[in-house]
mmCIF file of C-alpha atoms in Angstrom:
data_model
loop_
_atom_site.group_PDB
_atom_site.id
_atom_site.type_symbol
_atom_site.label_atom_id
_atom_site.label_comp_id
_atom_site.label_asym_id
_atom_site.label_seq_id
_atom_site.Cartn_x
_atom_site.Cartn_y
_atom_site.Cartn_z
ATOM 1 C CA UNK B 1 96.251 153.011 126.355
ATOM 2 C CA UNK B 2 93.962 150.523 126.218
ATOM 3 C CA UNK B 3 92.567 148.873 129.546
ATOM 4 C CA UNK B 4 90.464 146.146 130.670
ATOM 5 C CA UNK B 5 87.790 147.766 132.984
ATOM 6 C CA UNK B 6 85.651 144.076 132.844
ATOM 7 C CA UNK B 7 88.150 142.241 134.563
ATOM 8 C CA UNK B 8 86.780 141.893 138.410
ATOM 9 C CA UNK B 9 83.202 141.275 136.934
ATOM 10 C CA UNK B 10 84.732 138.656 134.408
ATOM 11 C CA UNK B 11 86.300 136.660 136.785
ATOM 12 C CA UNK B 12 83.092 136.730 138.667
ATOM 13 C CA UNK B 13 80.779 135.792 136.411
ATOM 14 C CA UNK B 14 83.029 132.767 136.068
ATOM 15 C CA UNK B 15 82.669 131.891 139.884
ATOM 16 C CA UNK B 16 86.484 132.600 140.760
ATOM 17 C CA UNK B 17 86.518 134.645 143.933
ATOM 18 C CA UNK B 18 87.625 138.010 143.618
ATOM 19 C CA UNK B 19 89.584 140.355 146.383
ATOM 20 C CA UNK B 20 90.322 143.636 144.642
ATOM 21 C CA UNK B 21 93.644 145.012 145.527
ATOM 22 C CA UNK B 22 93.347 148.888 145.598
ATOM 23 C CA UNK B 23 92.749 151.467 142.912
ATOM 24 C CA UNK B 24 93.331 148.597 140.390
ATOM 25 C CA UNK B 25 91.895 150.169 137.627
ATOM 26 C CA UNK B 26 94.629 153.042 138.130
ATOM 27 C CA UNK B 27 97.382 150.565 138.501
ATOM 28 C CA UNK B 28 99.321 150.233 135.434
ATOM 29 C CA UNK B 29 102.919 150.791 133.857
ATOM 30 C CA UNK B 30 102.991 153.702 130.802
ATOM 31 C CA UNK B 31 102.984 151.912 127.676
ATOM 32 C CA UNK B 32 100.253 150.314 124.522
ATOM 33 C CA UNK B 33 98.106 147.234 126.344
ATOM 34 C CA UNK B 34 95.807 145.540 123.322
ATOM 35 C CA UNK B 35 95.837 141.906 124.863
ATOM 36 C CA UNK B 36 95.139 138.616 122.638
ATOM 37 C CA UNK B 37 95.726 136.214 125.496
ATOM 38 C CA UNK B 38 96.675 134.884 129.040
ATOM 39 C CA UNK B 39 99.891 133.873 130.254
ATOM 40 C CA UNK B 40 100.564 131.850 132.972
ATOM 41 C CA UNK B 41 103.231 132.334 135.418
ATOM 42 C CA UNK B 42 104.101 130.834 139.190
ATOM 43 C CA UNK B 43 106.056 133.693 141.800
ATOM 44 C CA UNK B 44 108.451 131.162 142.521
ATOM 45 C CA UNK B 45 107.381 132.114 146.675
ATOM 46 C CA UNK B 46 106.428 129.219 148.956
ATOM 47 C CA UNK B 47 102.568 129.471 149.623
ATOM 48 C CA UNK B 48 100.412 127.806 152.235
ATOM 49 C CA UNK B 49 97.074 127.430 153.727
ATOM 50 C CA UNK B 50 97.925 129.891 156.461
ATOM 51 C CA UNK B 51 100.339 131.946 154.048
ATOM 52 C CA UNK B 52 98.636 132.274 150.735
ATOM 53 C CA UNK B 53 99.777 135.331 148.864
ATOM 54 C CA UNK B 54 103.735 135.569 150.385
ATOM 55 C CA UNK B 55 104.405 137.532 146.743
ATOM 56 C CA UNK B 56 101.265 139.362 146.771
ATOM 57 C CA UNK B 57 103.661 143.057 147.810
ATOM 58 C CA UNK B 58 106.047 142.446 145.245
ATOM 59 C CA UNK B 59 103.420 141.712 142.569
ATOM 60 C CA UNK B 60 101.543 145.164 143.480
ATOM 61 C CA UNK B 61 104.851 147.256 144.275
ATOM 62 C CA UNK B 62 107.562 145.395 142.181
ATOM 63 C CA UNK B 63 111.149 144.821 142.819
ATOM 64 C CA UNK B 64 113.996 147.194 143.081
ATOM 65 C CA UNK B 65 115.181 145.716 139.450
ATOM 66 C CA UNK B 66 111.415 145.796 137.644
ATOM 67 C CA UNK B 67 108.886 147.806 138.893
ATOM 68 C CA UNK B 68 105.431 147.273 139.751
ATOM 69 C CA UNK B 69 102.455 146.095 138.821
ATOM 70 C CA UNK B 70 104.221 142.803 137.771
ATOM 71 C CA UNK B 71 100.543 141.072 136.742
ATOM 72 C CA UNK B 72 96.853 141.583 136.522
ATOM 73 C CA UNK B 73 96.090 139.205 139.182
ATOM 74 C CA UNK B 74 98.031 137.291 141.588
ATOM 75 C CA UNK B 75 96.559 133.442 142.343
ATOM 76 C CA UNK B 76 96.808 132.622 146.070
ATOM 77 C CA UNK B 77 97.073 129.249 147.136
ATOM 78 C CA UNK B 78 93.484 128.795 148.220
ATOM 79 C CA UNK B 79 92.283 129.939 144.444
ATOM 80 C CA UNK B 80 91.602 133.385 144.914
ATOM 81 C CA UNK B 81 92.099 135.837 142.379
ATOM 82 C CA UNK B 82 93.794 139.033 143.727
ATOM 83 C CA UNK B 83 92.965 141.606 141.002
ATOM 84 C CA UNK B 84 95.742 144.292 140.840
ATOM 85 C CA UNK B 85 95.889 146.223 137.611
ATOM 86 C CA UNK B 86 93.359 146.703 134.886
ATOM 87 C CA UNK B 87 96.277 147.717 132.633
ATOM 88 C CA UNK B 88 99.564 146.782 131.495
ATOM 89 C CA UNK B 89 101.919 145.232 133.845
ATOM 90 C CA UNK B 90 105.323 144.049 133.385
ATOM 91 C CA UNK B 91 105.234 139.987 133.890
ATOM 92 C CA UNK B 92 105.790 138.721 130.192
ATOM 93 C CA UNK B 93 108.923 140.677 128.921
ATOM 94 C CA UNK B 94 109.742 140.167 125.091
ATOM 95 C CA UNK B 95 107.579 137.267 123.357
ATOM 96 C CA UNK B 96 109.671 134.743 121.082
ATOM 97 C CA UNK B 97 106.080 133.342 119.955
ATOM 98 C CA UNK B 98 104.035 130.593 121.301
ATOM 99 C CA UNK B 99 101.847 129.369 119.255
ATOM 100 C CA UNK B 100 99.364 131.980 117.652
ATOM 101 C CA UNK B 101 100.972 134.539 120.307
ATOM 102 C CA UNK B 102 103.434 136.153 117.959
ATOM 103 C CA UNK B 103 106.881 138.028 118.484
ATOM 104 C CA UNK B 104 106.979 141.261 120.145
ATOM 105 C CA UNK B 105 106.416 143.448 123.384
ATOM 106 C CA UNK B 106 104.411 140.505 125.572
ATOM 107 C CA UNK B 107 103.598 142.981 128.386
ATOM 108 C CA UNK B 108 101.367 144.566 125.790
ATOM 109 C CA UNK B 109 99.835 141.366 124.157
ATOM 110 C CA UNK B 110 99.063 139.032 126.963
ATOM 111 C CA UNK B 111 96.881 139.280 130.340
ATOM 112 C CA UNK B 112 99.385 137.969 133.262
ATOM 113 C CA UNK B 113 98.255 135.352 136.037
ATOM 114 C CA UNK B 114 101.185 135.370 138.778
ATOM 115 C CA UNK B 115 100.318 131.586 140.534
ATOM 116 C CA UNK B 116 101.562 131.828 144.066
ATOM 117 C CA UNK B 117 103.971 128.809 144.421
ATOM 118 C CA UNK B 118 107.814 128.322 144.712
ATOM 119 C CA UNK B 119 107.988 125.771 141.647
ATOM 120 C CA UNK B 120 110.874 124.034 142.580
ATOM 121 C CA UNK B 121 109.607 121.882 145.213
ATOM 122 C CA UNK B 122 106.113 123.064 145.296
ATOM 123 C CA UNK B 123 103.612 122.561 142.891
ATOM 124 C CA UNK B 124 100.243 124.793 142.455
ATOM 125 C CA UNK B 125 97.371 123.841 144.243
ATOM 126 C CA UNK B 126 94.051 122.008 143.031
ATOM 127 C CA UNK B 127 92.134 125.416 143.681
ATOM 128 C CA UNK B 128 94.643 127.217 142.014
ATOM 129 C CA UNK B 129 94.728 125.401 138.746
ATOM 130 C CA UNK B 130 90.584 125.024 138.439
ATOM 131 C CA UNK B 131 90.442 129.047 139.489
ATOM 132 C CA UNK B 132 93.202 129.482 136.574
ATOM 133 C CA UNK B 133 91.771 127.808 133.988
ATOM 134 C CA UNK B 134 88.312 129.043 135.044
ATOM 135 C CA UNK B 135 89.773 132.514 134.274
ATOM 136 C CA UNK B 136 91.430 131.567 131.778
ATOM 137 C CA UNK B 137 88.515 130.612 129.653
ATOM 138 C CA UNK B 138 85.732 133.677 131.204
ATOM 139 C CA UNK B 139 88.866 135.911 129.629
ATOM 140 C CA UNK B 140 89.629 134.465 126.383
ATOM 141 C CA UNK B 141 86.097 134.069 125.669
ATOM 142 C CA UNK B 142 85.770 137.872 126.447
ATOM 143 C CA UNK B 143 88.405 138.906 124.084
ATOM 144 C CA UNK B 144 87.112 136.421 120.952
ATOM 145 C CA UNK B 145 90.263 133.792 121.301
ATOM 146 C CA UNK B 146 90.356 130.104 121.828
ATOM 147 C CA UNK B 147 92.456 128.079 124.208
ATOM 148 C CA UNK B 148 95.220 128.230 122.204
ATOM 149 C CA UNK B 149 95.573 131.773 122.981
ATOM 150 C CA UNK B 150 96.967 130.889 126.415
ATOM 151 C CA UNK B 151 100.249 129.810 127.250
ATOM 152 C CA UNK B 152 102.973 129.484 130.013
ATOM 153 C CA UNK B 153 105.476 131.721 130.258
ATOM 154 C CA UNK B 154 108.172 129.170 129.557
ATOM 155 C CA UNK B 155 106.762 128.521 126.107
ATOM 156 C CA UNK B 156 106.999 132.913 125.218
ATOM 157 C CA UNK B 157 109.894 133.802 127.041
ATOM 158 C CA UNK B 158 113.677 134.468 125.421
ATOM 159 C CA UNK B 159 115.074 134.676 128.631
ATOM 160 C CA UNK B 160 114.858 130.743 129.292
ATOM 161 C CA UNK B 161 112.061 131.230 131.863
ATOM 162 C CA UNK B 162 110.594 127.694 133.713
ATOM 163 C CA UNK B 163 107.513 129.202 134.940
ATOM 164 C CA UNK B 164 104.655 127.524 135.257
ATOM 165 C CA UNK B 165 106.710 125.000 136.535
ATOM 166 C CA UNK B 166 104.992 121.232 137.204
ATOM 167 C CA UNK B 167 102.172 121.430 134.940
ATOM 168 C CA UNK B 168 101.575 120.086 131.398
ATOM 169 C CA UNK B 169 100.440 123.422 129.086
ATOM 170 C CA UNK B 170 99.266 121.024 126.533
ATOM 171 C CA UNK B 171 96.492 119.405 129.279
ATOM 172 C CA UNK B 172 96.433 123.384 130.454
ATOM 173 C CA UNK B 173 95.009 124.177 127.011
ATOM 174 C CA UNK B 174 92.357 121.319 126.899
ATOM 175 C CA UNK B 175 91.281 122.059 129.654
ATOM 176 C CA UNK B 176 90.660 125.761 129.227
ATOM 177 C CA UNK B 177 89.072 124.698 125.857
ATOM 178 C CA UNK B 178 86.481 121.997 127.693
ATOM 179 C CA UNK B 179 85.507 124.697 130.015
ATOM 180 C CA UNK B 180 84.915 127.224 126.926
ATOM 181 C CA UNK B 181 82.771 124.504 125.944
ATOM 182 C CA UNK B 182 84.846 123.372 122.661
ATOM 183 C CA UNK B 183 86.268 120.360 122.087
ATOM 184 C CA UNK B 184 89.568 119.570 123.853
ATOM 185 C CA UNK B 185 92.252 117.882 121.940
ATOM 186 C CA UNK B 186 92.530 114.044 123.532
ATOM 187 C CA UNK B 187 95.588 113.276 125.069
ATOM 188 C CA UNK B 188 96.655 109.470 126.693
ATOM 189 C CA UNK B 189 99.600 109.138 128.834
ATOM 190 C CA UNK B 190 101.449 105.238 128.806
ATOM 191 C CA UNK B 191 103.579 104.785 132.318
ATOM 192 C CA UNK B 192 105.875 102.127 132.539
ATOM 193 C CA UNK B 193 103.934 101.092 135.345
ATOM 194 C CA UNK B 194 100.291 101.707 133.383
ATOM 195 C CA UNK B 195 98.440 98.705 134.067
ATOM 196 C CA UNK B 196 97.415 96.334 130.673
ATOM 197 C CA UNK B 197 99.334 98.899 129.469
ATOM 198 C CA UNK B 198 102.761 98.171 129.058
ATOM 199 C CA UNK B 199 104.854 95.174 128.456
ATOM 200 C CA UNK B 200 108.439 94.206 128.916
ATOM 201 C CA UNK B 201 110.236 90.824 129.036
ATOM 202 C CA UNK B 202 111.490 90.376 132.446
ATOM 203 C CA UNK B 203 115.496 91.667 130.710
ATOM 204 C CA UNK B 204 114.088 94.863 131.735
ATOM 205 C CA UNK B 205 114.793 95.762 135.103
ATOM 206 C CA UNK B 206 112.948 98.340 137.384
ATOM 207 C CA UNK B 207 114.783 101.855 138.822
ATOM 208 C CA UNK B 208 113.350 104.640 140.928
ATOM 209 C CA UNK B 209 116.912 105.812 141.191
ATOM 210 C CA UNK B 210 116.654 109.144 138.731
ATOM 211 C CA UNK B 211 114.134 111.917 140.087
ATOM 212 C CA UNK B 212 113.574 113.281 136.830
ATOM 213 C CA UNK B 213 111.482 110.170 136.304
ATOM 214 C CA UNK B 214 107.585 110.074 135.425
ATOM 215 C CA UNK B 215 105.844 107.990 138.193
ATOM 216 C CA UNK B 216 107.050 105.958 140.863
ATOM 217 C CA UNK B 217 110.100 103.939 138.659
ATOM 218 C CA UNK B 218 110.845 103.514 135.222
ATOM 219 C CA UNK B 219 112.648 100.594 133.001
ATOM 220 C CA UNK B 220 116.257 100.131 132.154
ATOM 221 C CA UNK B 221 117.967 97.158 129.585
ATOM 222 C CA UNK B 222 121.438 97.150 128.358
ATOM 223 C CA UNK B 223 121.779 97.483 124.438
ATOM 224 C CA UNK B 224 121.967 94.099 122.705
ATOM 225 C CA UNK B 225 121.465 93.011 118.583
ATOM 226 C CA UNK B 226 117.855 91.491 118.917
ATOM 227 C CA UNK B 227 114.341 92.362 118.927
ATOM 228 C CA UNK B 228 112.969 93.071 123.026
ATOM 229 C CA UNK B 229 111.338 96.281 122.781
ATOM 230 C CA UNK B 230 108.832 97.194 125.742
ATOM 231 C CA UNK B 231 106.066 98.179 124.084
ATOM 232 C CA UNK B 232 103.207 101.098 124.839
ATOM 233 C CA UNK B 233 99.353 100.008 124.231
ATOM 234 C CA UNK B 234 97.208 102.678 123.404
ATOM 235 C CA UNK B 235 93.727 102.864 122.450
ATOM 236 C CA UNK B 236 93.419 105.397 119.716
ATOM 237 C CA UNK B 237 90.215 107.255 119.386
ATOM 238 C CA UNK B 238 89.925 107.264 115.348
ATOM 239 C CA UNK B 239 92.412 107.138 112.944
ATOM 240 C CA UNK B 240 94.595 110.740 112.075
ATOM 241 C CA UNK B 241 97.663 112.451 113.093
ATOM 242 C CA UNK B 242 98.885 112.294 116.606
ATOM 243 C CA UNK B 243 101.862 113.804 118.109
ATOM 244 C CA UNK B 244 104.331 111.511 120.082
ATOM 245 C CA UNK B 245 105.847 112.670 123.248
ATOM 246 C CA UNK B 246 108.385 110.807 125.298
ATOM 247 C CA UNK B 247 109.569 111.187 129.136
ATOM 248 C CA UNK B 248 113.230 109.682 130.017
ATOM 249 C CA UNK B 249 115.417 110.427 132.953
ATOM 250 C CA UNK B 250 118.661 111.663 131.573
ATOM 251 C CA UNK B 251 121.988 110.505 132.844
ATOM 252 C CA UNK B 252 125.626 110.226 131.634
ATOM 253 C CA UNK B 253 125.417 106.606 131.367
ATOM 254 C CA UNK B 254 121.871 106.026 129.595
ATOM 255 C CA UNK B 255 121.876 105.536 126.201
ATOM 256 C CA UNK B 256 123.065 107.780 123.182
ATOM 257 C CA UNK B 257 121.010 106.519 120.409
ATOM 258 C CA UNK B 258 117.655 104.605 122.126
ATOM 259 C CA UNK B 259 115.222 103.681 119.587
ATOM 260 C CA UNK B 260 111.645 104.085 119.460
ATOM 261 C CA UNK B 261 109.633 102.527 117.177
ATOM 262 C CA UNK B 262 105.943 103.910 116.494
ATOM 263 C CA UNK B 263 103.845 101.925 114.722
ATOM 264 C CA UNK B 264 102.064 104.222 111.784
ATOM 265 C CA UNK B 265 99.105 103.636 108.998
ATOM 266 C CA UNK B 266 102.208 102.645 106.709
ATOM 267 C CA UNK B 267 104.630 100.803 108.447
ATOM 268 C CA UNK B 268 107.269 101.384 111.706
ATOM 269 C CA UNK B 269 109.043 104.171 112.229
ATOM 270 C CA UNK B 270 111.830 104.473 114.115
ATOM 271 C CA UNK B 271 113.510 107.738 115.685
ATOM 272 C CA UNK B 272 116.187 107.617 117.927
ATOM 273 C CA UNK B 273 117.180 109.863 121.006
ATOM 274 C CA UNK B 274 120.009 110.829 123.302
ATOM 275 C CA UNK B 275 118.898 109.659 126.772
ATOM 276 C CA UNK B 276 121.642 111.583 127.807
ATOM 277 C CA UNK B 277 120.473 114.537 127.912
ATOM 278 C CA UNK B 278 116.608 116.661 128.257
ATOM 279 C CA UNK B 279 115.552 114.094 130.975
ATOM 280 C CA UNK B 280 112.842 115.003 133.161
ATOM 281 C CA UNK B 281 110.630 116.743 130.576
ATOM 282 C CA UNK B 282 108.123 115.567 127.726
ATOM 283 C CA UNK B 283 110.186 115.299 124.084
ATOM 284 C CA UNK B 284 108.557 115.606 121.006
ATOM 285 C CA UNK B 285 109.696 112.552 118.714
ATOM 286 C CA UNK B 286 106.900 113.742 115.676
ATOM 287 C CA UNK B 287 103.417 113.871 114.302
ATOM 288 C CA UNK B 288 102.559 110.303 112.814
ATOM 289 C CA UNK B 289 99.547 109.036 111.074
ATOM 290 C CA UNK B 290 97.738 106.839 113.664
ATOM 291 C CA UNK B 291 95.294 103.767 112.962
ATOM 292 C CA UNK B 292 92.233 103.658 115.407
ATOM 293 C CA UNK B 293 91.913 100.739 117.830
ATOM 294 C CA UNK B 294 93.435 99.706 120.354
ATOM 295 C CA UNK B 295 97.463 97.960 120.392
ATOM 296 C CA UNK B 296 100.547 98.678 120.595
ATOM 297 C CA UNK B 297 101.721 101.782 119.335
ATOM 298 C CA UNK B 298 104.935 103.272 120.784
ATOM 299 C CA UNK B 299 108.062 100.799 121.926
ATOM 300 C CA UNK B 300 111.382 101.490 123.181
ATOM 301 C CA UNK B 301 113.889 99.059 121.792
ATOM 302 C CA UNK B 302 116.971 97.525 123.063
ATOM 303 C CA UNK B 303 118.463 97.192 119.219
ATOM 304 C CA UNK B 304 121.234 99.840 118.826
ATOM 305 C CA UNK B 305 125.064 99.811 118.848
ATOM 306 C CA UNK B 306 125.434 102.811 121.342
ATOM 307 C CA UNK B 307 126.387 102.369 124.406
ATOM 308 C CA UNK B 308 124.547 102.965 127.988
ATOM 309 C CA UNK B 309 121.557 101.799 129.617
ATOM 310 C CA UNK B 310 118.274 101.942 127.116
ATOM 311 C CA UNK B 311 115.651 103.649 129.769
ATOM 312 C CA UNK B 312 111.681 102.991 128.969
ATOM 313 C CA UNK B 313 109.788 105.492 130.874
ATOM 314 C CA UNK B 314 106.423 107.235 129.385
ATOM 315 C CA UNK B 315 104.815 108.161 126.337
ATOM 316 C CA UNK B 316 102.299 110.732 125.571
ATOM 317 C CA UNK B 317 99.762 110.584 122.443
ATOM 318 C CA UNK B 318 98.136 113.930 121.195
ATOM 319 C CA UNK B 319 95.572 114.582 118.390
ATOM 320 C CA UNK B 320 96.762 117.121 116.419
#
């Protein structure tokens, strides 16, 4: 079995602070342990300044249904780094894939951060998420892997896992690869309430009454046979392919067939969603070929027979 003895002086050499939980290097469950990456997880404990590691005994010990160690290092909620096994540990479970993490036994393919927050109305702190992606990148810089070669445990699991809960993986991943020094991916975010930003005739009314919205409020119009879209001004970098994410609060009566128009190299292109359904969350609408400059590139429009509420929320541009 294969272990990872450099871990504590890793992390160091980053400038995460270290506590080292025990015989650490000893700590480990039986098993092959040949990691190609980090995963990141949250305890799903409430944390605080004068509480920071609640989960820190379970994540040593283990539970009466999975034993322990259950990661390499637990994150408290100051950003400390409490390393507990130098070994495998079972946090990941079995991997569906995630990107270049492939299918298979995850507890032996990816390095475990436990992030000590509840997730559900608690998000992780500002020192936890610079510690983790400080760690993030020492480690996969240690092992010979780019950024992509970390993920959330929501993205590998095929048990419908949520964790890391409240963060964007995408901006997780640029981030680790800025701090590895390479060039992150750029990324722009549109709010409904983005100012110079977004425009909307004044048929489109304001809400803040879904809480899976993105910011403070979002848009609503009913359907109608005419041309008011609210439209999404971005200023894109240089012209190539960008992936287009939207944001929508869901609800029974919003609209079964809203249409988004993206404005591409070679014309509009429309897709239509179910704003139904998957609110709360970024939604992947497709990879488009981009112009550079700076206009409007994404609108929702009101121009469809379904019925319900047409909601205009955010959207999210990625290079790819």
């Amino acid at each position: 079995m294969a272990t990872i003895p450099w871990l504590v002086d890793v992390l160091r050499g980053a400038g995460v602070q270290v506590v080292v939980e025990g015989d650490w290097l000893n700590r480990m469950r039986p098993g092959s342990f040949d990691p190609i990456g980090v995963l990141w997880h949250h305890t799903a404990s409430t944390s605080s300044a004068t509480n920071p590691h609640p989960a820190l005994n379970i994540c040593i010990n283990g539970r009466p249904d999975l034993a322990g160690p259950l990661c390499q290092a637990l994150v408290d909620y100051h950003g400390v780094f409490h390393v507990i096994s130098a070994g495998r540990c079972n946090h990941a479970g079995a991997s569906g894939g995630s990107g270049p993490i492939p299918a298979g036994d995850g507890n032996t393919m990816l390095i475990g951060w436990e992030i000590d927050y509840n997730g559900v109305n608690q998000e992780m702190t500002a020192a936890q998420y610079a510690a983790s992606v400080a760690a993030t990148a020492a480690v996969l810089t240690r092992l010979g892997r780019d950024a992509s070669y970390a993920r959330g445990h929501r993205e590998t699991s095929t048990t419908g896992k949520i964790d890391p809960s409240f963060i964007d993986l995408n901006v997780m991943r640029a981030d680790v690869a800025a701090k590895m020094g390479g060039a992150p991916a750029w990324s722009s975010i549109v709010d409904n309430a983005t100012a110079g930003r977004f425009t909307a005739s004044a048929s489109w009314g304001v809400s803040s009454f879904s809480g899976q919205r993105y910011g403070a409020d979002y848009r609503y119009a009913d359907p109608v046979a005419a041309s008011d879209p609210a439209w999404y001004r971005f200023n894109v970098p240089a012209a190539g392919n960008y992936r287009v994410d939207a944001w929508w609060p869901a609800n029974a009566g919003y609209n079964s067939a809203a249409p988004y128009i993206i404005a591409t190299t070679t014309g509009n292109r429309t897709v239509s969603v179910d704003q139904r359904a998957t609110g709360g969350q970024w939604r992947t609408l497709g990879t488009f070929a981009l112009p550079a400059g700076d206009a409007n590139r994404v609108a929702v429009s009101r121009w469809t027979t379904a019925a319900g509420l047409v909601i205009a929320d955010a959207v999210r541009l990625t290079r790819v």
